[in-house]
Short mmCIF file of C-alpha atoms in Angstrom, two decimals:
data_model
loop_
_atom_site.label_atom_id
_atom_site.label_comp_id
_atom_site.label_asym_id
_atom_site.label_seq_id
_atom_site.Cartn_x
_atom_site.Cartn_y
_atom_site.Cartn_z
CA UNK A 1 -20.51 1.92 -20.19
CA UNK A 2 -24.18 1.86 -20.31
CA UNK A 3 -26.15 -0.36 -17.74
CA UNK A 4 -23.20 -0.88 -15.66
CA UNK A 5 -22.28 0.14 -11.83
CA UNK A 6 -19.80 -1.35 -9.91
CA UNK A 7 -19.35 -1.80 -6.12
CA UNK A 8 -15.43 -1.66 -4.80
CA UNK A 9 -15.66 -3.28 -2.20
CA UNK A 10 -12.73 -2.54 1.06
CA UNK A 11 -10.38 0.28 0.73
CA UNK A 12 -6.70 -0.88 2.82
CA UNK A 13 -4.19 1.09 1.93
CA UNK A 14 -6.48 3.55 0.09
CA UNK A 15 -6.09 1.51 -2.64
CA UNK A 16 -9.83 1.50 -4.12
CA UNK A 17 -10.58 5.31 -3.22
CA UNK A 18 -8.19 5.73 -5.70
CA UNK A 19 -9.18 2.91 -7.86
CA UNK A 20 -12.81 4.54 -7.72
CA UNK A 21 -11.51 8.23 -8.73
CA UNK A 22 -9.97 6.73 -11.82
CA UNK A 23 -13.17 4.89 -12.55
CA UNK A 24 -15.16 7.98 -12.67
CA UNK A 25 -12.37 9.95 -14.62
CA UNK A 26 -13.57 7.13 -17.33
CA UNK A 27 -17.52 7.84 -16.59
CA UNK A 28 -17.65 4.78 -14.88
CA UNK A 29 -20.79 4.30 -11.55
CA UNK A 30 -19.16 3.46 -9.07
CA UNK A 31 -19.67 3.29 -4.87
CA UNK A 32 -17.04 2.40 -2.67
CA UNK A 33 -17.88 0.04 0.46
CA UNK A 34 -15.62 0.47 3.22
CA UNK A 35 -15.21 -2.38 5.60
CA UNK A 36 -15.48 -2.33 9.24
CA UNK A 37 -11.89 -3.43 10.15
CA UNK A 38 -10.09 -0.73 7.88
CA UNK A 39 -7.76 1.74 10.10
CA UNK A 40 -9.18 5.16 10.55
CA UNK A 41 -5.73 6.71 8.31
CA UNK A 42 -7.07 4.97 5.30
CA UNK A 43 -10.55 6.06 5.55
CA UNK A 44 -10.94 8.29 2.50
CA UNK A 45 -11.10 11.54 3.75
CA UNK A 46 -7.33 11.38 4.70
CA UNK A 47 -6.41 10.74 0.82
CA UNK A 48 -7.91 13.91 -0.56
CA UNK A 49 -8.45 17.76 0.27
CA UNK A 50 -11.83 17.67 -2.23
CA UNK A 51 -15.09 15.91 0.11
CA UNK A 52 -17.50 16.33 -2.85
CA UNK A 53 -16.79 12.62 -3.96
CA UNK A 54 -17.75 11.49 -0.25
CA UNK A 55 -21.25 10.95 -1.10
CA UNK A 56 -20.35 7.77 -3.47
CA UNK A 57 -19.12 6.30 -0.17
CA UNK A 58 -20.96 3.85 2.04
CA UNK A 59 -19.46 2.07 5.31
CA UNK A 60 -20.45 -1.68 5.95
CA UNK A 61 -21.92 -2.52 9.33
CA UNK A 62 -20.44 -6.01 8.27
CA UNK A 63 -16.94 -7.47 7.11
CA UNK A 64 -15.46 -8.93 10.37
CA UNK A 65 -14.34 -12.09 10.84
CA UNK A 66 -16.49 -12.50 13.74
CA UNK A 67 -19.74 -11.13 12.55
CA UNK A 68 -19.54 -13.76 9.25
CA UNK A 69 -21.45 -16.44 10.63
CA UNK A 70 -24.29 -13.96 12.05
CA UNK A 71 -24.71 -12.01 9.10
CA UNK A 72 -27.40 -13.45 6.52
CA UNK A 73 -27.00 -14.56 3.20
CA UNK A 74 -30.13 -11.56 3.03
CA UNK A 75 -28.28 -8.91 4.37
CA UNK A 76 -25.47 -9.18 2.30
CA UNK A 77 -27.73 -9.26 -1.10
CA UNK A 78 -30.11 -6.40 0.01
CA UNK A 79 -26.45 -4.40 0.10
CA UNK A 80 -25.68 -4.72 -3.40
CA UNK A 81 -29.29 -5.55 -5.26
CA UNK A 82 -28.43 -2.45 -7.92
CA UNK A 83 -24.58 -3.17 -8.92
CA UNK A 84 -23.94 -5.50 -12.28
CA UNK A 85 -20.04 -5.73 -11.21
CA UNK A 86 -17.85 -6.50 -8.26
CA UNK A 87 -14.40 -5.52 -7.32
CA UNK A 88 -13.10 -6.73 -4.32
CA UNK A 89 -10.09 -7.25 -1.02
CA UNK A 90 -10.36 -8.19 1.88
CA UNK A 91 -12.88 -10.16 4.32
CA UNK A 92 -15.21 -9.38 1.87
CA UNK A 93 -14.65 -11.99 -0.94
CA UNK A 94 -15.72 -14.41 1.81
CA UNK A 95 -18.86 -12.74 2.46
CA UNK A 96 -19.60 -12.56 -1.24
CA UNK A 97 -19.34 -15.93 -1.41
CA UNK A 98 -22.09 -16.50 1.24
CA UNK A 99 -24.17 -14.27 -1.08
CA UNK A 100 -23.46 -16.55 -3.86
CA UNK A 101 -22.25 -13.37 -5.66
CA UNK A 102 -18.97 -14.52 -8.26
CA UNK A 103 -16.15 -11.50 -7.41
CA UNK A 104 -15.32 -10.19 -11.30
CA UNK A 105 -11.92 -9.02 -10.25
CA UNK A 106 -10.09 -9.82 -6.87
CA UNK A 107 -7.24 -7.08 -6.63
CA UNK A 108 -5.74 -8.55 -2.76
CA UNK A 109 -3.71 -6.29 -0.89
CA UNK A 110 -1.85 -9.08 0.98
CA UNK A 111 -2.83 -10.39 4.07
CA UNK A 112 -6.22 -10.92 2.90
CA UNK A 113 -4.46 -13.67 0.28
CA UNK A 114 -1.79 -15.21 2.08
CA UNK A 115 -3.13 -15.21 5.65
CA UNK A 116 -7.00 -14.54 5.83
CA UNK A 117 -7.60 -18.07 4.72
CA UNK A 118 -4.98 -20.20 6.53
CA UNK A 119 -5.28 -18.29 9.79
CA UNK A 120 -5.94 -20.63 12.45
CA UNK A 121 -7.26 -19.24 16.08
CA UNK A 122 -5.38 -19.96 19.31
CA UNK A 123 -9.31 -20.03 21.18
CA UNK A 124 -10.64 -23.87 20.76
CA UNK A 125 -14.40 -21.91 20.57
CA UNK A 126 -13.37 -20.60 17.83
CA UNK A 127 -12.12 -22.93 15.74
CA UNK A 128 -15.58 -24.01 13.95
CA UNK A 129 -16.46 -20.49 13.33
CA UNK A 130 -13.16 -19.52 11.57
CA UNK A 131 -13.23 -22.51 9.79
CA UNK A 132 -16.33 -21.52 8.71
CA UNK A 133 -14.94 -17.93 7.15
CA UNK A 134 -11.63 -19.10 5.87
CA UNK A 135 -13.51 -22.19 3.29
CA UNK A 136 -15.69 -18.99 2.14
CA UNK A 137 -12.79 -16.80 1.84
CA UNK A 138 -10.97 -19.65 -0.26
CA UNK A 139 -13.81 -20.35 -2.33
CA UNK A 140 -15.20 -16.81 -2.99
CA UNK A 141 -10.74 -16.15 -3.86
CA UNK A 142 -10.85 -19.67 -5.90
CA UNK A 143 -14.04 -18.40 -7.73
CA UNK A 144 -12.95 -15.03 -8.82
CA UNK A 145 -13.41 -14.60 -12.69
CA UNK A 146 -9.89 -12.03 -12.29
CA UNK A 147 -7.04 -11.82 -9.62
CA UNK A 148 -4.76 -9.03 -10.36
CA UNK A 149 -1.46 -8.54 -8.49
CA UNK A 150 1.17 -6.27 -9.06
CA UNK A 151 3.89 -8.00 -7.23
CA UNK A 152 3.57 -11.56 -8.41
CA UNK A 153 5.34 -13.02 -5.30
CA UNK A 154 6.28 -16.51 -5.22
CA UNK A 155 4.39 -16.25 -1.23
CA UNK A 156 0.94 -15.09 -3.15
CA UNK A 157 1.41 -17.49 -6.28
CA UNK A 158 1.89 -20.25 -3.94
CA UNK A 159 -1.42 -18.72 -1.44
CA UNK A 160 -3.32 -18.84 -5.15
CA UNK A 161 -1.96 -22.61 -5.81
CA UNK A 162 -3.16 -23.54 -3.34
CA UNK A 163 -6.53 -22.15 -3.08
CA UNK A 164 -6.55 -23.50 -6.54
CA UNK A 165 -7.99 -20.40 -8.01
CA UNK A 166 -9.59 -21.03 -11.16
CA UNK A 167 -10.03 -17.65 -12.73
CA UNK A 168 -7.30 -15.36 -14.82
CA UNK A 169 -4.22 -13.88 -13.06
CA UNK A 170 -3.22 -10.05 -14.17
CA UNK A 171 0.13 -8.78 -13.35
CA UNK A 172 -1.10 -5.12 -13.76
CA UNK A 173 -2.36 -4.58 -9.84
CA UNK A 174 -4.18 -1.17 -9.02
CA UNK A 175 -2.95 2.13 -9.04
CA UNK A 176 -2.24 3.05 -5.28
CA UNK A 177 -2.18 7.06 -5.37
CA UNK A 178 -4.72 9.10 -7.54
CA UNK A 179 -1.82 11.43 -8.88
CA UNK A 180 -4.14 14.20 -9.72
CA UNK A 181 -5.16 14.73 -6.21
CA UNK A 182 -1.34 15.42 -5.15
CA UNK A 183 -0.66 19.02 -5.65
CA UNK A 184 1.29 20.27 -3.19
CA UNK A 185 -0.28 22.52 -1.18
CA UNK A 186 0.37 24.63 2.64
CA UNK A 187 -3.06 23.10 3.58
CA UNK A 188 -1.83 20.12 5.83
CA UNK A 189 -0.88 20.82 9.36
CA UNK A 190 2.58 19.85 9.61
CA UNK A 191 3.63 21.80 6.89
CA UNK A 192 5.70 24.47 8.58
CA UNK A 193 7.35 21.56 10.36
CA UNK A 194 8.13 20.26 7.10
CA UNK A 195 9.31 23.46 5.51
CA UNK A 196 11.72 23.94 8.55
CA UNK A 197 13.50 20.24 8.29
CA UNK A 198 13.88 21.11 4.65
CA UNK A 199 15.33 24.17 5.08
CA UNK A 200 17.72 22.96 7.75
CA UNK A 201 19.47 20.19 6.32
CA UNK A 202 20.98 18.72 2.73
CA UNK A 203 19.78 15.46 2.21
CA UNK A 204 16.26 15.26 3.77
CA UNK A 205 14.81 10.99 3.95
CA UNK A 206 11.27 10.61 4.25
CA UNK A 207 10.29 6.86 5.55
CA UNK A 208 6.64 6.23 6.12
CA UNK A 209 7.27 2.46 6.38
CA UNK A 210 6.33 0.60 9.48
CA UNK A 211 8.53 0.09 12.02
CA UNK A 212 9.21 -3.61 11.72
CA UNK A 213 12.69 -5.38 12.13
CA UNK A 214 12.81 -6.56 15.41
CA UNK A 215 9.78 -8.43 15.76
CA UNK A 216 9.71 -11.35 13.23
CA UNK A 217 6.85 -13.47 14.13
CA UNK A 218 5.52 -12.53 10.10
CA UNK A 219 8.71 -12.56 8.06
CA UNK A 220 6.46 -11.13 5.02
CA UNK A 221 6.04 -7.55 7.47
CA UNK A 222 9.44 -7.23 8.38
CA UNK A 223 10.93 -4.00 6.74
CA UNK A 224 14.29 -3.68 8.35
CA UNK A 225 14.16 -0.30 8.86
CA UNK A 226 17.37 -0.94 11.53
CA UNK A 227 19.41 -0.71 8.39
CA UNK A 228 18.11 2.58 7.35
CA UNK A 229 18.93 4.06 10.60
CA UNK A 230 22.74 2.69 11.41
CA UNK A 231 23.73 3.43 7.65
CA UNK A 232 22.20 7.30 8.70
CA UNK A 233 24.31 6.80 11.56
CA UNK A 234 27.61 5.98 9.71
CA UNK A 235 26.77 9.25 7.06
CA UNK A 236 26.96 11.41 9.65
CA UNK A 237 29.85 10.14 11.80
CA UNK A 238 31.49 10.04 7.67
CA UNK A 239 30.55 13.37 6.56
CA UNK A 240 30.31 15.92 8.48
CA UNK A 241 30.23 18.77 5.82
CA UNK A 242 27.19 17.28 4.74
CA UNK A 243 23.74 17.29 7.05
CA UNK A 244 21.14 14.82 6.86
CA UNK A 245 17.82 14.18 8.29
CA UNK A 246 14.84 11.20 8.18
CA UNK A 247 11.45 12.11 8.69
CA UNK A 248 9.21 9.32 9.69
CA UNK A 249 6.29 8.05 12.04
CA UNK A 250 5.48 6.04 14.64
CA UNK A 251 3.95 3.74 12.76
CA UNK A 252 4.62 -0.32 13.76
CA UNK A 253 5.35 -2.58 16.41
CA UNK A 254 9.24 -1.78 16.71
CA UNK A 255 8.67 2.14 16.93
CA UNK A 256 9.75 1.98 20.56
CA UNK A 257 13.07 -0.12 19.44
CA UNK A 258 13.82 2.27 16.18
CA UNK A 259 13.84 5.20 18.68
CA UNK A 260 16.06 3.45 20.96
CA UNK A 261 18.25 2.32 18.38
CA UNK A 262 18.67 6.13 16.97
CA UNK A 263 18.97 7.21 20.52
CA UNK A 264 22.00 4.40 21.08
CA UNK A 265 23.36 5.47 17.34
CA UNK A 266 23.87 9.22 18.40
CA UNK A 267 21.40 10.62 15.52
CA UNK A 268 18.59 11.73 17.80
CA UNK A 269 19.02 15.35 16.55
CA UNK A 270 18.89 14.52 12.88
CA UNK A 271 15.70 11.68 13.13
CA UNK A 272 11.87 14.01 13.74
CA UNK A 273 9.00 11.99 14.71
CA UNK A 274 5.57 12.35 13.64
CA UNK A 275 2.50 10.36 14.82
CA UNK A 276 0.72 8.53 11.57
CA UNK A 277 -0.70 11.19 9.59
CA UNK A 278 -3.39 11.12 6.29
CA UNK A 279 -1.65 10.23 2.86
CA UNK A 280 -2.55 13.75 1.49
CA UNK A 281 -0.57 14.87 4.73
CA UNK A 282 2.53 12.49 4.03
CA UNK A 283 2.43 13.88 0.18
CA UNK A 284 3.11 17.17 1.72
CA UNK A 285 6.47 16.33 3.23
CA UNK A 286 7.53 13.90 0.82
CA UNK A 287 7.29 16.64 -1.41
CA UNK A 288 9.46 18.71 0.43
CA UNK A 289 12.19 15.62 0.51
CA UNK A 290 15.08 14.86 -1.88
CA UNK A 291 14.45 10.74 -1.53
CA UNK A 292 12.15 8.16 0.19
CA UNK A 293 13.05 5.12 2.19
CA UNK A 294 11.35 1.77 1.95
CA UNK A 295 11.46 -1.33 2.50
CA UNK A 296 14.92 -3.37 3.04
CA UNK A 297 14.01 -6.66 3.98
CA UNK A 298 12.05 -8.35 1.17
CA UNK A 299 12.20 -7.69 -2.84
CA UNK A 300 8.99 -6.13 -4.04
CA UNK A 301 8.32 -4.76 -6.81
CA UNK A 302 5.76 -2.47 -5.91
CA UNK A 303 3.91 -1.48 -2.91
CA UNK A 304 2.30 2.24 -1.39
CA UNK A 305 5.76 3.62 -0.74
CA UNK A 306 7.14 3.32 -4.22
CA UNK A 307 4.04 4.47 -5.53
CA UNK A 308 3.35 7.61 -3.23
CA UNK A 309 7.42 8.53 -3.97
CA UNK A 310 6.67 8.56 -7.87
CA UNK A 311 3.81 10.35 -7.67
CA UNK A 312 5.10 13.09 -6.17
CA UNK A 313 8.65 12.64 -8.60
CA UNK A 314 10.64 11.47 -6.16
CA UNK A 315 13.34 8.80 -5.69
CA UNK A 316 12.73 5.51 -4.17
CA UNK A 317 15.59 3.82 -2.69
CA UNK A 318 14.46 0.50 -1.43
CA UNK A 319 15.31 -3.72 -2.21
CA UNK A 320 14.35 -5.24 -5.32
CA UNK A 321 15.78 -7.89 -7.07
CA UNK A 322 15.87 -7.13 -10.06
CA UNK A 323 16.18 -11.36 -11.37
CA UNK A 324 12.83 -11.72 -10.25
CA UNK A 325 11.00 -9.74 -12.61
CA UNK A 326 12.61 -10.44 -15.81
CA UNK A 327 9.49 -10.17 -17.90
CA UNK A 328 8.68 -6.68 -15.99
CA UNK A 329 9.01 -2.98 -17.61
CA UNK A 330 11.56 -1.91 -14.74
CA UNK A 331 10.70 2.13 -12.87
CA UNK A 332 13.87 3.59 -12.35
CA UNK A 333 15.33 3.47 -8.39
CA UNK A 334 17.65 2.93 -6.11
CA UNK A 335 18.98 -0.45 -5.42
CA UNK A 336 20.20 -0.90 -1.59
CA UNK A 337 19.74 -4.13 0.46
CA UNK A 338 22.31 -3.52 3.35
CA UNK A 339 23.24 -1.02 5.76
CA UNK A 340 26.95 -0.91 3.90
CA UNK A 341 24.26 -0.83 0.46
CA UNK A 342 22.22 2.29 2.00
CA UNK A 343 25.21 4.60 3.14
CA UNK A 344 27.32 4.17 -0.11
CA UNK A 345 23.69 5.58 -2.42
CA UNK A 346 23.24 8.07 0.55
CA UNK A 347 26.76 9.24 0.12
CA UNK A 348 26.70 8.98 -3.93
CA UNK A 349 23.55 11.24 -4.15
CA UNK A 350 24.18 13.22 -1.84
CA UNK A 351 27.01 14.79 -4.15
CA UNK A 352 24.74 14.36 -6.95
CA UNK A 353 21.70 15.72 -6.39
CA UNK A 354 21.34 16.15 -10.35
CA UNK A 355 20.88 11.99 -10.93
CA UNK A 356 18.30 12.02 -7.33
CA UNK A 357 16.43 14.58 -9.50
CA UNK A 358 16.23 12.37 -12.87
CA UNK A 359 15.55 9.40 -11.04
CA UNK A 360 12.20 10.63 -9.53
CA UNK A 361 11.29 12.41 -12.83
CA UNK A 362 11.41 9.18 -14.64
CA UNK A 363 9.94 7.29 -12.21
CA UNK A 364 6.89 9.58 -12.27
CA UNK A 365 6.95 8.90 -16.35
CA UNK A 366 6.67 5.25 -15.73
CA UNK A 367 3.87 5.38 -12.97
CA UNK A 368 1.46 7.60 -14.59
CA UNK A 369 2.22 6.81 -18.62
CA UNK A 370 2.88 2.92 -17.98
CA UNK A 371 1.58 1.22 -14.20
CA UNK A 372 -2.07 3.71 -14.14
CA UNK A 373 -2.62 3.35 -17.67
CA UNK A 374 -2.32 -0.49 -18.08
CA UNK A 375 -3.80 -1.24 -14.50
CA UNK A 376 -7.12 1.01 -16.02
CA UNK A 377 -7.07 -0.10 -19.08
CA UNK A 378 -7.35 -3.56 -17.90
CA UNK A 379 -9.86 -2.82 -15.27
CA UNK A 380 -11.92 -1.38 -17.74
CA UNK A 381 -11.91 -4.30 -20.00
CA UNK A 382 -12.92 -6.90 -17.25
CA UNK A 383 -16.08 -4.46 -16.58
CA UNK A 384 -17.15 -4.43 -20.28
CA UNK A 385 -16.81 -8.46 -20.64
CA UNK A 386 -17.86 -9.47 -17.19
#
C-alpha cells in the first residue's frame, strides 16, 4: 500500500513482533515501538533466531503509568510525525490520546482493557495522577476506530460497555506466533535437556502457563495448574507401565506452592524445572512433546499457549466451553476442566498416541489456513480504509 507506514505500538506477549513480520510478508512499513514496562522474555529477540528485522525496532523512553503526566503532548508527536496508521495495546492508547492521535485498531492483550483503566492506587498522592491516566486510557480505548479481540469474553465486553467504546469490534484478534519462524532447530540451549526428557519417558507434558492457583486476588489470572499436577499424580500411582513427565517453568506467583505440591504428591522425579526461557526456546521443547497443558480455570478460547501448541502441531488440552462460542469455527483440542477431567484424556491418549497426533495436525490446519489468514486479512483492510 502506497503512502502508508504504520507504527505497532507495545509488544506483551510478543504479540505485535509477530503481528509486524506478517505485515511485511504483505509489503507493508512497519516499526514496532516497544514500551518501557514490557518483560525482558518478550522483548523480540527471544521470538526469533534471524536479528536482521531488529533494525525496524525502536524502544520508548515513555509508556509508564508514572511518567504520563510528565511526558508532553510534544514528545509523544515528535515520536510518530512520519506514520499515517496506528496499531496499538497497552499504556499506550492513553498516551495517544494525550497526542490527540485516534488509535485505527486497538488489538488489547488483557489487562490493559479490563484493569488499566479501573485500577485505583492504594497511595492517596497518587490518586490525581492515576486518575489522570486511566480517563486517557478510557478515552483513547473509547475512541478507537477498531477493537479486535479474539476471545470475546463477557469480562472484556463488559470493560468495552463500559468505556462505551464507540468504534467497530472484530472477533478475529492477532496472530500470536509467526509460524514461519518455528523450525525446529538444536540452536537453543536447553535442547539436549529436552532431547533427554523425551527420550526417557512416554507421554512427555509441556506447560508454560504461569503458576497461578493458589493466589486468587485476580480471578481472571488464575490457571489452576494444581489440577494438572494431582491428575499427573494419580497417572502415575494408576499406571505404572506407562511413564510420564511435565516440563514447565518457574514462571508465576505460586511456583514455590506447585513445587511443594509435586513434592507432597510424590512426582518430583517425573516434574523438570526450567527458569522462563525465550518463546523460540519454549518452541524447541514443545516440539519435542506429545501434548501441551494450559489453562484449567477459566474458558478461553484462545490465548499464547493454544497458539504456540498449534504452531508447532501439537495438542492442546486445556478448558473451553464450548456453549460460549457458538458462532465460532471451533480448532480441534482437548476438553478437560477437572483433575478427574485431566487424568481420564491423559490416560485415553496415552494408549492412543495416533488421535494426539491428528489432533495437533488439524489444529495447525486451522491456525495457519483459518485464525492468521482472517486476523491479516482484516488487519490489512482497516490499513487501506483508515
Amino acid at each position: 500500500m502506497k503512502n502508508k507506514k504504520v507504527a505497532l505500538i507495545g509488544n506483551m506477549n510478543n504479540n505485535f513482533f509477530v503481528l509486524q513480520r506478517y505485515l511485511l510478508d504483505n509489503k507493508i512499513d512497519c516499526d514496532l515501538f516497544i514500551l518501557p514496562y514490557e518483560p525482558n522474555h518478550f522483548l523480540p529477540i527471544n521470538d526469533t533466531w534471524d536479528e536482521q528485522i531488529f533494525k525496524k525496532h525502536y524502544f520508548l523512553k515513555w509508556g509508564n503509568v508514572e511518567l504520563f503526566t510528565s511526558t508532553t503532548k510534544q514528545d509523544i508527536l515528535n515520536t510518530f510525525k512520519e506514520y499515517t496508521n496506528f496499531i496499538a495495546c497497552g499504556t499506550s492508547m492513553a498516551y495517544l490520546n494525550k497526542a490527540k492521535i485516534r488509535v485505527d485498531l486497538f488489538i488489547p492483550y488483557g489487562s490493559d482493557l479490563y484493569e488499566l483503566p479501573f485500577k485505583i492506587p492504594r497511595r492517596p498522592n497518587r490518586l490525581i495522577k492515576r486518575w489522570i491516566f486511566n480517563y486517557h486510557q478510557k478515552k483513547g480505548i473509547k475512541n478507537a476506530k477498531y477493537c479486535s479481540i479474539a476471545d470475546v469474553s463477557e469480562l472484556l465486553l463488559d470493560k468495552l460497555k463500559r468505556i462505551k467504546f464507540s468504534g467497530k469490534l472484530l472477533d478475529s484478534g492477532v496472530p500470536m506466533v509467526y509460524s514461519s519462524a518455528m523450525d525446529v532447530n538444536n540452536k537453543s540451549k536447553h535442547y539436549k535437556e529436552f532431547l533427554r526428557i523425551r527420550n526417557s519417558f512416554d507421554l512427555v507434558i509441556f506447560h508454560q502457563s504461569r503458576h497461578v492457583w493458589k493466589t486468587d486476588n485476580d480471578l481472571v489470572a488464575v490457571k489452576s495448574n494444581d489440577k494438572l499436577i494431582r491428575a499427573i499424580s494419580k497417572f502415575k500411582q494408576k499406571n505404572n507401565n506407562i511413564s510420564i513427565a511435565l516440563i514447565t517453568t518457574e514462571y508465576g506467583v505460586d511456583v514455590i506452592h506447585s513445587k511443594k505440591l509435586i513434592k507432597d504428591s510424590g512426582i518430583d522425579e517425573n516434574v523438570f524445572w526450567f527458569p522462563t526461557m525465550a518463546r523460540k526456546e519454549l518452541m524447541v521443547g514443545i516440539s519435542l512433546s506429545d501434548l501441551v497443558a494450559g489453562e484449567f480455570n477459566n474458558s478461553w478460547f484462545t490465548y499464547g499457549v493454544v497458539f504456540e501448541a498449534m504452531a508447532m502441531g501439537k495438542p492442546i488440552i486445556h478448558h473451553r466451553n464450548d456453549s460460549i462460542y457458538k458462532n465460532f469455527i471451533l480448532y480441534p483440542m482437548i476438553e478437560a476442566f477437572s483433575e478427574n477431567d485431566i487424568y481420564k484424556k491423559l490416560t485415553y491418549y496415552s494408549l492412543h498416541k495416533d488421535e494426539l497426533n491428528k489432533i495437533g495436525s488439524e489444529a495447525k490446519d486451522w491456525y495457519t489456513n483459518y485464525f492468521v489468514e482472517k486476523s491479516i486479512r482484516e488487519i490489512l483492510n482497516i490499513i487501506e480504509k483508515c
